[in-house]
Amino acid sequence: MLVGTWRKVFLALVCASVLTGCASGLQPVKHGDSSGAESVADSFLQEQRQQHLDSQTGESGFALLNTGREAFLARAALIEVANHSIDAQYYIWNDDATGRYLAGRLLVAADRGVQVRLLLDDINLAGKEPLFARLDAHPNITVRVFNPVRARNGVSRLFALAANFDRINRRMHNKSFVVDGHAGIAGGRNIGDEYFDEDPLQNTRDRDILVLGPLADPLGDSFQAYWQDLWAYPLDQLHELSPGDLPEVLEQSVERPALRTRPPAGEEAARKYLDQTFAGVIQAPAELVFDPPPENPEGPASTPKATARALYRLANAAETEILIESAYLILTDEELNGTSGLGNPDVSVTAFTNSLATNDLLTNHSGYARWRKAMLASGIDLYELRPDSPACRQWIADGVACGPGGLSLHSKAVVFDRKTLFVGSFNVNLRSIYLNGETVFIIHSPELARAVADDIDYATGPENSWRVSLDENGDLRWHAGDLTVGHEPDVGLWRRFQSGFLSWLPIAKYL
């Protein structure tokens, strides 16, 4: 505690003496009364509920969005059919081809009277403010930024982030998209080319859930909790709109999108696409769990959050098998030996995650590497994605980027006994357990659970993944068919050294 206090004092002194931007810190902001978006009568999406769902059960309908192209088209189509409201909440919204296209379509929707609310986490927003300031200038669009710092760029921003270390580590990792209170999307994807199979070099294996019906309401409640939070700042208090803030670029993105995917051209095409998609939804009992914003973002983060507790409850109830698919995977002795249920020797636990070669964040991999032996010793079967995985051509709609180094795992799902699916923004790591806000669906559907389990079974085959084990001396080994290697495969010595060095640092909770 004393070290932490001196660290804060030192950083505060540096900011005070060197950077005036640090001195003008932000304070919590109180918002006026604002009710969440309600279900809209006489809308296309209400008609879809009536047509495709059995209202007697009270259950929602779900569809897996397994490819980036599916996920992009679903979002684009929902914008086109929106009649009253769009609430979008994202950790990352990139200023690239797909990000600009969807932003441009939000402007078009707002022009026809749709009320749009966009909530973005600040940690990845710096430099992209002009795109969203252009949206915020529309009378039917409001943009807020979650948990920001005043400094927007340069060294001053880095110092401001450091000076507010405890608060800044409480991020809004939730990802949701709700239209007219009837339909929505939640899952692992942010908004950007690499999440929608549009990046020419690097794309992610990811997964979203499209929901139609009653569970769109609690998904909207999740949005509303963050929208009204004291640390959700109006964008115009952080960035003023200037005449050069992208109007022509946005217009061009809408009229001539630079995309390989052809989005639905107009409302009629969008309705046809969604009608076909909703015809395939699977009704099932389900619940939505989300982590509300912290009451005190500078307070201790030592208690598992609501989504983590839901995961533990399901793990403790598992009878035979738990399958984990997590881009970033860290379980320490506390989770493995505690009440999480993930270290139960009577239940088979298989985990599929990134290898050092496919992980987009070296720091995150180092945290996983620090605890990899402990996870193996606890009985977890570990599999790491190969960069030359032929599954890339099934997961990524356009295989152009399926060369070496073109694939990374970003999905987050857990399957229990092939009967229950836990899917959303939650990585099975310490940051999701203790720090981040997350949103997950818990769906009690053997059909959907088996579909994801089959995907994981395929992903962990020797052509797609390295199986990691401990030999008789307790040393790590990587196996793929008849091939066995004694170091992390498909990467050079320098990257292995960097990961090894970082793994010694006590930073796993912040990765």
Short mmCIF file of C-alpha atoms in Angstrom, two decimals:
data_model
loop_
_atom_site.label_atom_id
_atom_site.label_comp_id
_atom_site.label_asym_id
_atom_site.label_seq_id
_atom_site.Cartn_x
_atom_site.Cartn_y
_atom_site.Cartn_z
CA MET A 1 0.00 0.00 0.00
CA LEU A 2 2.85 2.38 0.87
CA VAL A 3 4.53 1.75 -2.50
CA GLY A 4 1.24 2.49 -4.28
CA THR A 5 0.83 5.73 -2.32
CA TRP A 6 4.33 6.97 -3.17
CA ARG A 7 3.78 6.04 -6.82
CA LYS A 8 0.68 8.20 -6.98
CA VAL A 9 2.42 11.07 -5.21
CA PHE A 10 5.36 10.91 -7.60
CA LEU A 11 3.12 10.85 -10.68
CA ALA A 12 1.03 13.70 -9.36
CA LEU A 13 4.16 15.82 -8.79
CA VAL A 14 5.42 15.07 -12.29
CA CYS A 15 2.09 16.06 -13.80
CA ALA A 16 1.85 19.23 -11.73
CA SER A 17 5.33 20.40 -12.63
CA VAL A 18 5.57 19.32 -16.23
CA LEU A 19 2.16 18.89 -17.80
CA THR A 20 -0.66 21.34 -17.38
CA GLY A 21 -3.04 18.86 -19.00
CA CYS A 22 -2.77 16.60 -15.96
CA ALA A 23 -3.76 19.38 -13.61
CA SER A 24 -7.20 19.85 -15.16
CA GLY A 25 -8.51 16.42 -14.21
CA LEU A 26 -12.08 15.31 -14.85
CA GLN A 27 -14.73 15.00 -12.19
CA PRO A 28 -17.80 12.72 -12.24
CA VAL A 29 -20.67 14.23 -14.22
CA LYS A 30 -24.35 14.00 -13.28
CA HIS A 31 -26.79 13.33 -16.10
CA GLY A 32 -30.42 14.31 -16.33
CA ASP A 33 -33.15 11.71 -16.21
CA SER A 34 -32.99 9.43 -19.23
CA SER A 35 -35.07 6.34 -19.67
CA GLY A 36 -33.80 3.42 -21.69
CA ALA A 37 -35.08 2.59 -25.16
CA GLU A 38 -38.40 0.77 -25.02
CA SER A 39 -39.82 -1.88 -27.33
CA VAL A 40 -41.46 -0.19 -30.30
CA ALA A 41 -44.90 -1.22 -31.47
CA ASP A 42 -45.62 -1.59 -35.19
CA SER A 43 -41.99 -2.02 -36.16
CA PHE A 44 -40.43 -4.54 -38.50
CA LEU A 45 -38.58 -6.18 -35.63
CA GLN A 46 -41.77 -6.58 -33.62
CA GLU A 47 -43.28 -8.32 -36.63
CA GLN A 48 -40.25 -10.61 -36.73
CA ARG A 49 -40.80 -11.53 -33.07
CA GLN A 50 -44.40 -12.40 -33.76
CA GLN A 51 -43.51 -14.36 -36.88
CA HIS A 52 -40.54 -16.38 -35.67
CA LEU A 53 -41.00 -16.79 -31.89
CA ASP A 54 -43.50 -18.74 -29.85
CA SER A 55 -44.74 -16.04 -27.50
CA GLN A 56 -46.22 -18.62 -25.10
CA THR A 57 -42.77 -19.70 -23.90
CA GLY A 58 -41.50 -16.22 -23.11
CA GLU A 59 -38.14 -17.28 -24.57
CA SER A 60 -35.92 -15.33 -26.92
CA GLY A 61 -34.48 -16.59 -30.18
CA PHE A 62 -30.75 -16.82 -30.79
CA ALA A 63 -28.44 -17.17 -33.78
CA LEU A 64 -24.67 -17.62 -33.74
CA LEU A 65 -22.72 -15.07 -35.78
CA ASN A 66 -19.58 -17.11 -36.37
CA THR A 67 -17.92 -15.19 -39.20
CA GLY A 68 -17.04 -11.53 -39.33
CA ARG A 69 -19.05 -11.15 -42.52
CA GLU A 70 -22.21 -12.46 -40.83
CA ALA A 71 -21.63 -10.15 -37.89
CA PHE A 72 -21.11 -7.10 -40.11
CA LEU A 73 -24.16 -7.79 -42.27
CA ALA A 74 -26.38 -8.31 -39.22
CA ARG A 75 -25.38 -4.94 -37.77
CA ALA A 76 -25.69 -3.16 -41.12
CA ALA A 77 -29.15 -4.66 -41.71
CA LEU A 78 -30.39 -3.78 -38.22
CA ILE A 79 -29.42 -0.14 -38.78
CA GLU A 80 -31.41 -0.10 -42.03
CA VAL A 81 -34.63 -1.41 -40.42
CA ALA A 82 -34.41 0.67 -37.23
CA ASN A 83 -37.64 2.55 -36.66
CA HIS A 84 -37.12 4.33 -33.36
CA SER A 85 -33.84 3.72 -31.51
CA ILE A 86 -30.32 2.34 -31.75
CA ASP A 87 -28.17 1.94 -28.64
CA ALA A 88 -24.57 0.87 -29.31
CA GLN A 89 -21.92 0.24 -26.65
CA TYR A 90 -18.35 -0.67 -27.66
CA TYR A 91 -14.87 -1.02 -26.26
CA ILE A 92 -13.33 -0.25 -29.68
CA TRP A 93 -14.84 1.43 -32.75
CA ASN A 94 -12.14 1.89 -35.37
CA ASP A 95 -11.93 4.69 -37.89
CA ASP A 96 -11.54 2.33 -40.86
CA ALA A 97 -13.70 1.09 -43.75
CA THR A 98 -16.27 -0.85 -41.70
CA GLY A 99 -16.20 1.63 -38.82
CA ARG A 100 -16.87 4.56 -41.14
CA TYR A 101 -19.54 2.69 -43.08
CA LEU A 102 -21.53 1.79 -39.98
CA ALA A 103 -21.05 5.31 -38.59
CA GLY A 104 -22.30 6.74 -41.86
CA ARG A 105 -25.37 4.51 -41.82
CA LEU A 106 -26.10 5.68 -38.27
CA LEU A 107 -26.20 9.23 -39.67
CA VAL A 108 -28.63 8.14 -42.37
CA ALA A 109 -30.82 6.45 -39.76
CA ALA A 110 -30.74 9.60 -37.65
CA ASP A 111 -31.80 11.64 -40.70
CA ARG A 112 -35.03 9.62 -40.83
CA GLY A 113 -35.73 10.22 -37.15
CA VAL A 114 -34.07 7.30 -35.37
CA GLN A 115 -32.67 8.24 -31.96
CA VAL A 116 -29.07 6.99 -31.78
CA ARG A 117 -27.00 6.72 -28.59
CA LEU A 118 -23.39 5.68 -28.91
CA LEU A 119 -21.25 4.86 -25.85
CA LEU A 120 -17.52 4.26 -26.36
CA ASP A 121 -14.78 3.30 -23.94
CA ASP A 122 -12.02 5.92 -23.88
CA ILE A 123 -8.97 3.65 -23.73
CA ASN A 124 -8.88 3.17 -27.54
CA LEU A 125 -10.66 6.35 -28.59
CA ALA A 126 -7.79 8.85 -28.75
CA GLY A 127 -7.27 10.15 -32.30
CA LYS A 128 -10.69 8.97 -33.48
CA GLU A 129 -12.72 11.77 -31.89
CA PRO A 130 -13.41 13.63 -35.19
CA LEU A 131 -15.39 10.66 -36.56
CA PHE A 132 -17.68 10.57 -33.55
CA ALA A 133 -17.87 14.36 -33.17
CA ARG A 134 -19.39 14.38 -36.65
CA LEU A 135 -22.06 11.96 -35.43
CA ASP A 136 -22.59 13.81 -32.15
CA ALA A 137 -23.33 17.02 -34.05
CA HIS A 138 -26.53 15.45 -35.43
CA PRO A 139 -29.59 16.39 -33.34
CA ASN A 140 -30.72 12.74 -33.19
CA ILE A 141 -27.34 11.30 -32.16
CA THR A 142 -25.66 11.54 -28.77
CA VAL A 143 -22.16 10.21 -28.10
CA ARG A 144 -20.70 9.62 -24.65
CA VAL A 145 -17.25 8.41 -23.62
CA PHE A 146 -16.79 6.05 -20.68
CA ASN A 147 -14.13 6.68 -18.06
CA PRO A 148 -12.00 9.22 -19.99
CA VAL A 149 -9.04 11.40 -19.15
CA ARG A 150 -8.90 15.05 -20.13
CA ALA A 151 -5.66 14.81 -22.14
CA ARG A 152 -6.47 13.44 -25.58
CA ASN A 153 -3.06 12.83 -27.14
CA GLY A 154 0.69 12.76 -26.78
CA VAL A 155 2.82 12.37 -23.69
CA SER A 156 0.29 14.29 -21.61
CA ARG A 157 -2.27 11.57 -22.21
CA LEU A 158 0.17 8.86 -21.14
CA PHE A 159 0.91 10.72 -17.92
CA ALA A 160 -2.79 11.32 -17.30
CA LEU A 161 -3.48 7.60 -17.73
CA ALA A 162 -0.70 6.76 -15.29
CA ALA A 163 -1.78 9.37 -12.75
CA ASN A 164 -5.30 7.90 -12.75
CA PHE A 165 -4.04 4.31 -12.74
CA ASP A 166 -6.69 2.71 -10.51
CA ARG A 167 -9.66 4.39 -12.17
CA ILE A 168 -8.34 3.94 -15.69
CA ASN A 169 -8.02 0.18 -15.20
CA ARG A 170 -11.79 -0.13 -14.78
CA ARG A 171 -12.73 -0.42 -18.44
CA MET A 172 -16.06 -0.86 -20.23
CA HIS A 173 -15.25 -4.00 -22.20
CA ASN A 174 -18.98 -4.64 -22.86
CA LYS A 175 -20.09 -4.85 -26.47
CA SER A 176 -23.77 -4.53 -27.35
CA PHE A 177 -26.03 -3.29 -30.12
CA VAL A 178 -29.79 -2.93 -29.49
CA VAL A 179 -32.39 -1.81 -32.04
CA ASP A 180 -35.97 -0.76 -31.27
CA GLY A 181 -35.91 -2.77 -28.04
CA HIS A 182 -36.66 -5.98 -29.96
CA ALA A 183 -33.33 -7.26 -31.29
CA GLY A 184 -29.69 -6.99 -30.41
CA ILE A 185 -26.17 -8.33 -30.74
CA ALA A 186 -23.64 -9.07 -28.01
CA GLY A 187 -20.40 -11.00 -28.05
CA GLY A 188 -16.69 -10.64 -28.57
CA ARG A 189 -16.50 -8.31 -31.55
CA ASN A 190 -15.56 -4.67 -31.55
CA ILE A 191 -16.21 -2.50 -34.60
CA GLY A 192 -13.36 -2.62 -37.10
CA ASP A 193 -12.10 -4.30 -40.25
CA GLU A 194 -10.21 -7.09 -38.45
CA TYR A 195 -13.42 -8.15 -36.65
CA PHE A 196 -15.50 -8.26 -39.85
CA ASP A 197 -13.17 -10.21 -42.21
CA GLU A 198 -12.26 -7.02 -44.06
CA ASP A 199 -8.61 -6.54 -43.11
CA PRO A 200 -6.26 -7.61 -45.93
CA LEU A 201 -3.57 -8.82 -43.53
CA GLN A 202 -4.93 -9.71 -40.08
CA ASN A 203 -8.37 -10.97 -39.05
CA THR A 204 -9.78 -12.47 -35.88
CA ARG A 205 -11.72 -15.62 -35.14
CA ASP A 206 -14.64 -14.27 -33.13
CA ARG A 207 -18.22 -14.99 -32.13
CA ASP A 208 -21.36 -12.94 -31.50
CA ILE A 209 -24.94 -13.82 -30.59
CA LEU A 210 -27.91 -12.27 -32.38
CA VAL A 211 -30.95 -12.15 -30.09
CA LEU A 212 -34.59 -11.54 -30.98
CA GLY A 213 -37.22 -11.12 -28.29
CA PRO A 214 -37.49 -10.45 -24.54
CA LEU A 215 -33.75 -10.57 -23.73
CA ALA A 216 -33.22 -7.45 -25.85
CA ASP A 217 -34.69 -5.56 -22.86
CA PRO A 218 -32.00 -6.51 -20.30
CA LEU A 219 -29.39 -5.93 -22.99
CA GLY A 220 -30.78 -2.42 -23.19
CA ASP A 221 -30.67 -2.19 -19.38
CA SER A 222 -26.95 -2.99 -19.54
CA PHE A 223 -26.45 -0.11 -21.94
CA GLN A 224 -28.54 2.23 -19.81
CA ALA A 225 -26.53 1.47 -16.65
CA TYR A 226 -23.35 2.69 -18.35
CA TRP A 227 -25.04 5.52 -20.22
CA GLN A 228 -26.18 7.11 -16.97
CA ASP A 229 -22.95 6.44 -15.08
CA LEU A 230 -21.11 9.38 -13.52
CA TRP A 231 -18.04 8.58 -15.64
CA ALA A 232 -19.89 8.54 -18.97
CA TYR A 233 -18.83 11.90 -20.41
CA PRO A 234 -20.52 13.79 -23.26
CA LEU A 235 -18.07 13.76 -26.15
CA ASP A 236 -18.47 17.50 -26.70
CA GLN A 237 -16.91 18.11 -23.27
CA LEU A 238 -13.75 16.33 -24.47
CA HIS A 239 -13.57 17.27 -28.15
CA GLU A 240 -15.10 20.18 -30.02
CA LEU A 241 -16.40 19.65 -33.53
CA SER A 242 -14.33 21.42 -36.16
CA PRO A 243 -15.25 22.14 -39.80
CA GLY A 244 -12.83 19.49 -41.01
CA ASP A 245 -14.30 16.62 -39.01
CA LEU A 246 -14.88 14.09 -41.80
CA PRO A 247 -18.22 14.98 -43.44
CA GLU A 248 -17.04 14.17 -46.96
CA VAL A 249 -15.24 11.02 -45.88
CA LEU A 250 -18.37 9.72 -44.17
CA GLU A 251 -20.53 10.49 -47.18
CA GLN A 252 -18.12 8.61 -49.44
CA SER A 253 -18.04 5.67 -47.01
CA VAL A 254 -21.82 5.36 -47.27
CA GLU A 255 -22.18 5.93 -51.00
CA ARG A 256 -19.09 4.01 -52.18
CA PRO A 257 -17.99 1.73 -49.33
CA ALA A 258 -14.50 0.29 -49.82
CA LEU A 259 -15.61 -3.17 -48.68
CA ARG A 260 -15.33 -6.68 -50.05
CA THR A 261 -18.66 -7.47 -48.40
CA ARG A 262 -21.75 -6.05 -50.05
CA PRO A 263 -23.98 -4.60 -47.33
CA PRO A 264 -27.76 -4.61 -47.82
CA ALA A 265 -28.70 -1.77 -50.15
CA GLY A 266 -31.64 -0.12 -48.46
CA GLU A 267 -34.44 -1.12 -46.13
CA GLU A 268 -36.06 -3.72 -48.39
CA ALA A 269 -32.83 -5.69 -48.82
CA ALA A 270 -32.15 -5.45 -45.09
CA ARG A 271 -35.61 -6.75 -44.24
CA LYS A 272 -35.15 -9.70 -46.57
CA TYR A 273 -31.76 -10.53 -45.06
CA LEU A 274 -33.01 -10.33 -41.49
CA ASP A 275 -36.19 -12.28 -42.21
CA GLN A 276 -34.05 -15.16 -43.51
CA THR A 277 -31.70 -14.87 -40.52
CA PHE A 278 -34.45 -14.72 -37.89
CA ALA A 279 -36.18 -17.70 -39.50
CA GLY A 280 -33.27 -19.80 -38.25
CA VAL A 281 -33.18 -18.60 -34.64
CA ILE A 282 -33.25 -21.17 -31.87
CA GLN A 283 -35.58 -20.46 -28.96
CA ALA A 284 -34.21 -21.38 -25.57
CA PRO A 285 -34.36 -20.39 -21.91
CA ALA A 286 -31.60 -17.89 -21.26
CA GLU A 287 -30.45 -15.01 -19.11
CA LEU A 288 -28.25 -11.97 -19.61
CA VAL A 289 -25.62 -11.09 -17.00
CA PHE A 290 -23.65 -7.85 -17.03
CA ASP A 291 -21.26 -6.09 -14.70
CA PRO A 292 -22.60 -2.67 -13.75
CA PRO A 293 -20.13 0.23 -13.63
CA PRO A 294 -18.14 0.31 -10.39
CA GLU A 295 -19.60 2.58 -7.71
CA ASN A 296 -16.08 3.64 -6.82
CA PRO A 297 -13.75 3.17 -9.80
CA GLU A 298 -10.73 4.03 -7.65
CA GLY A 299 -11.61 1.42 -5.03
CA PRO A 300 -10.12 -2.07 -4.68
CA ALA A 301 -10.84 -4.63 -7.37
CA SER A 302 -10.44 -7.80 -5.34
CA THR A 303 -13.88 -9.39 -5.66
CA PRO A 304 -15.04 -11.38 -8.72
CA LYS A 305 -17.66 -9.44 -10.66
CA ALA A 306 -21.18 -10.59 -11.57
CA THR A 307 -20.19 -12.25 -14.86
CA ALA A 308 -17.33 -14.10 -13.15
CA ARG A 309 -19.64 -15.29 -10.38
CA ALA A 310 -22.07 -16.56 -13.03
CA LEU A 311 -19.20 -18.47 -14.67
CA TYR A 312 -18.21 -20.00 -11.31
CA ARG A 313 -21.81 -21.04 -10.64
CA LEU A 314 -22.03 -22.87 -13.96
CA ALA A 315 -18.58 -24.44 -13.52
CA ASN A 316 -19.48 -25.76 -10.08
CA ALA A 317 -22.68 -27.27 -11.50
CA ALA A 318 -20.88 -28.97 -14.43
CA GLU A 319 -21.05 -32.75 -14.30
CA THR A 320 -18.61 -34.03 -16.92
CA GLU A 321 -17.04 -31.39 -19.17
CA ILE A 322 -16.12 -27.73 -19.52
CA LEU A 323 -14.86 -26.37 -22.85
CA ILE A 324 -13.23 -22.92 -22.81
CA GLU A 325 -12.55 -20.77 -25.85
CA SER A 326 -10.80 -17.59 -24.73
CA ALA A 327 -8.52 -15.25 -26.63
CA TYR A 328 -6.76 -14.28 -23.41
CA LEU A 329 -6.52 -16.97 -20.74
CA ILE A 330 -5.13 -16.51 -17.22
CA LEU A 331 -6.11 -18.59 -14.20
CA THR A 332 -3.93 -18.33 -11.12
CA ASP A 333 -3.76 -20.61 -8.09
CA GLU A 334 -6.52 -18.58 -6.47
CA GLU A 335 -8.97 -19.38 -9.28
CA LEU A 336 -7.81 -22.97 -9.79
CA ASN A 337 -7.89 -23.89 -6.08
CA GLY A 338 -10.71 -21.63 -4.96
CA THR A 339 -14.43 -21.60 -5.57
CA SER A 340 -14.38 -21.15 -9.35
CA GLY A 341 -15.06 -24.81 -10.10
CA LEU A 342 -12.53 -24.67 -12.93
CA GLY A 343 -10.02 -26.81 -11.02
CA ASN A 344 -12.44 -29.64 -10.26
CA PRO A 345 -10.54 -32.91 -10.90
CA ASP A 346 -13.82 -34.76 -11.52
CA VAL A 347 -14.68 -32.58 -14.52
CA SER A 348 -12.75 -32.58 -17.80
CA VAL A 349 -11.63 -29.03 -18.64
CA THR A 350 -10.30 -28.17 -22.10
CA ALA A 351 -9.11 -24.65 -22.93
CA PHE A 352 -8.39 -23.27 -26.40
CA THR A 353 -6.47 -19.99 -26.61
CA ASN A 354 -3.89 -18.08 -28.64
CA SER A 355 -0.32 -19.23 -29.08
CA LEU A 356 2.53 -16.75 -28.83
CA ALA A 357 2.56 -16.71 -32.63
CA THR A 358 -1.13 -15.71 -32.95
CA ASN A 359 -1.66 -13.54 -29.88
CA ASP A 360 -2.04 -9.89 -30.85
CA LEU A 361 -0.91 -8.75 -27.39
CA LEU A 362 2.50 -9.95 -26.24
CA THR A 363 1.84 -8.71 -22.70
CA ASN A 364 -1.35 -10.76 -22.44
CA HIS A 365 0.45 -13.86 -23.61
CA SER A 366 3.16 -13.33 -21.02
CA GLY A 367 0.55 -13.43 -18.25
CA TYR A 368 -0.84 -16.67 -19.65
CA ALA A 369 2.69 -18.09 -19.94
CA ARG A 370 3.36 -17.28 -16.28
CA TRP A 371 0.45 -19.50 -15.18
CA ARG A 372 0.48 -22.09 -17.98
CA LYS A 373 2.25 -24.77 -15.92
CA ALA A 374 -0.16 -24.26 -13.03
CA MET A 375 -3.13 -24.67 -15.34
CA LEU A 376 -1.67 -27.86 -16.79
CA ALA A 377 -0.85 -29.19 -13.32
CA SER A 378 -4.45 -28.59 -12.27
CA GLY A 379 -5.61 -30.95 -15.03
CA ILE A 380 -6.69 -28.44 -17.69
CA ASP A 381 -5.98 -29.60 -21.25
CA LEU A 382 -4.43 -26.64 -23.08
CA TYR A 383 -4.50 -26.02 -26.83
CA GLU A 384 -2.93 -23.05 -28.60
CA LEU A 385 -3.95 -21.82 -32.05
CA ARG A 386 -1.47 -22.45 -34.87
CA PRO A 387 -0.80 -19.51 -37.24
CA ASP A 388 -1.00 -21.87 -40.23
CA SER A 389 -4.37 -23.28 -39.17
CA PRO A 390 -6.47 -24.41 -42.18
CA ALA A 391 -9.53 -23.54 -40.09
CA CYS A 392 -8.81 -19.92 -41.02
CA ARG A 393 -10.50 -20.46 -44.37
CA GLN A 394 -13.66 -21.62 -42.62
CA TRP A 395 -13.64 -18.92 -39.95
CA ILE A 396 -12.70 -15.95 -42.15
CA ALA A 397 -15.13 -15.29 -44.98
CA ASP A 398 -12.39 -14.00 -47.29
CA GLY A 399 -9.33 -16.26 -47.12
CA VAL A 400 -6.98 -13.63 -48.59
CA ALA A 401 -5.58 -12.92 -45.11
CA CYS A 402 -5.13 -16.58 -44.19
CA GLY A 403 -1.39 -16.60 -44.73
CA PRO A 404 1.11 -16.99 -41.89
CA GLY A 405 0.42 -14.45 -39.17
CA GLY A 406 -2.97 -13.47 -40.58
CA LEU A 407 -5.15 -15.07 -37.91
CA SER A 408 -5.73 -14.34 -34.24
CA LEU A 409 -8.25 -15.71 -31.77
CA HIS A 410 -10.58 -13.13 -30.22
CA SER A 411 -13.67 -15.18 -29.32
CA LYS A 412 -14.91 -15.82 -25.79
CA ALA A 413 -17.22 -18.74 -25.00
CA VAL A 414 -17.54 -21.54 -22.44
CA VAL A 415 -19.62 -24.70 -22.94
CA PHE A 416 -20.85 -26.76 -19.99
CA ASP A 417 -21.71 -30.46 -20.50
CA ARG A 418 -22.59 -29.57 -24.13
CA LYS A 419 -25.90 -28.27 -22.80
CA THR A 420 -25.30 -24.68 -21.69
CA LEU A 421 -23.49 -21.88 -23.52
CA PHE A 422 -21.81 -18.92 -21.78
CA VAL A 423 -20.91 -16.40 -24.48
CA GLY A 424 -20.16 -12.70 -24.64
CA SER A 425 -17.31 -10.27 -24.03
CA PHE A 426 -15.82 -12.20 -21.07
CA ASN A 427 -12.26 -13.54 -21.42
CA VAL A 428 -11.37 -16.21 -18.87
CA ASN A 429 -8.65 -14.06 -17.34
CA LEU A 430 -8.09 -11.87 -14.30
CA ARG A 431 -8.98 -8.59 -16.02
CA SER A 432 -12.46 -9.86 -16.91
CA ILE A 433 -12.89 -11.47 -13.50
CA TYR A 434 -11.94 -8.43 -11.40
CA LEU A 435 -11.65 -5.22 -13.44
CA ASN A 436 -13.57 -4.97 -16.70
CA GLY A 437 -17.26 -4.50 -17.25
CA GLU A 438 -18.51 -7.48 -19.29
CA THR A 439 -21.76 -8.72 -20.81
CA VAL A 440 -22.65 -12.40 -21.36
CA PHE A 441 -25.58 -14.51 -22.45
CA ILE A 442 -26.17 -17.80 -20.61
CA ILE A 443 -28.20 -19.94 -23.00
CA HIS A 444 -29.56 -23.34 -21.97
CA SER A 445 -29.68 -24.85 -25.44
CA PRO A 446 -28.06 -28.22 -26.25
CA GLU A 447 -28.27 -27.31 -29.95
CA LEU A 448 -26.31 -24.06 -29.61
CA ALA A 449 -23.96 -25.52 -26.99
CA ARG A 450 -23.13 -28.49 -29.23
CA ALA A 451 -22.54 -26.19 -32.19
CA VAL A 452 -19.90 -24.21 -30.26
CA ALA A 453 -18.47 -27.41 -28.73
CA ASP A 454 -18.07 -28.86 -32.23
CA ASP A 455 -16.25 -25.68 -33.27
CA ILE A 456 -13.87 -26.04 -30.31
CA ASP A 457 -13.33 -29.74 -31.06
CA TYR A 458 -12.37 -28.84 -34.62
CA ALA A 459 -10.16 -25.95 -33.48
CA THR A 460 -8.20 -28.17 -31.10
CA GLY A 461 -7.37 -30.75 -33.76
CA PRO A 462 -3.62 -31.18 -34.47
CA GLU A 463 -3.85 -29.41 -37.82
CA ASN A 464 -5.25 -26.29 -36.12
CA SER A 465 -3.68 -26.21 -32.64
CA TRP A 466 -0.67 -27.18 -30.61
CA ARG A 467 -1.48 -29.36 -27.60
CA VAL A 468 0.61 -28.26 -24.63
CA SER A 469 1.79 -30.70 -21.97
CA LEU A 470 4.31 -31.17 -19.16
CA ASP A 471 6.94 -33.89 -19.57
CA GLU A 472 8.30 -36.09 -16.77
CA ASN A 473 10.69 -33.28 -15.73
CA GLY A 474 7.93 -30.68 -15.58
CA ASP A 475 9.08 -28.98 -18.78
CA LEU A 476 6.66 -27.68 -21.40
CA ARG A 477 6.15 -29.51 -24.68
CA TRP A 478 4.06 -28.59 -27.74
CA HIS A 479 2.54 -31.39 -29.85
CA ALA A 480 0.88 -31.47 -33.27
CA GLY A 481 0.40 -34.98 -34.62
CA ASP A 482 3.81 -36.70 -34.65
CA LEU A 483 5.68 -33.42 -34.15
CA THR A 484 6.85 -32.33 -30.68
CA VAL A 485 8.87 -29.22 -29.87
CA GLY A 486 10.35 -27.98 -26.60
CA HIS A 487 9.78 -24.23 -27.05
CA GLU A 488 6.91 -22.03 -28.16
CA PRO A 489 6.56 -22.82 -31.87
CA ASP A 490 6.40 -20.61 -34.95
CA VAL A 491 8.12 -17.60 -33.32
CA GLY A 492 11.69 -16.41 -33.08
CA LEU A 493 14.00 -16.30 -30.10
CA TRP A 494 13.53 -12.56 -29.49
CA ARG A 495 9.74 -12.81 -29.16
CA ARG A 496 10.10 -15.81 -26.85
CA PHE A 497 12.58 -13.85 -24.75
CA GLN A 498 10.24 -10.85 -24.52
CA SER A 499 7.36 -13.03 -23.42
CA GLY A 500 9.51 -14.84 -20.88
CA PHE A 501 10.84 -11.60 -19.43
CA LEU A 502 7.38 -10.03 -19.12
CA SER A 503 6.00 -13.20 -17.52
CA TRP A 504 8.11 -12.49 -14.42
CA LEU A 505 6.35 -9.18 -13.80
CA PRO A 506 3.39 -9.21 -11.37
CA ILE A 507 1.00 -7.64 -13.87
CA ALA A 508 -1.31 -10.53 -14.76
CA LYS A 509 -4.38 -8.82 -13.27
CA TYR A 510 -4.01 -5.88 -15.64
CA LEU A 511 -3.62 -7.87 -18.89
#
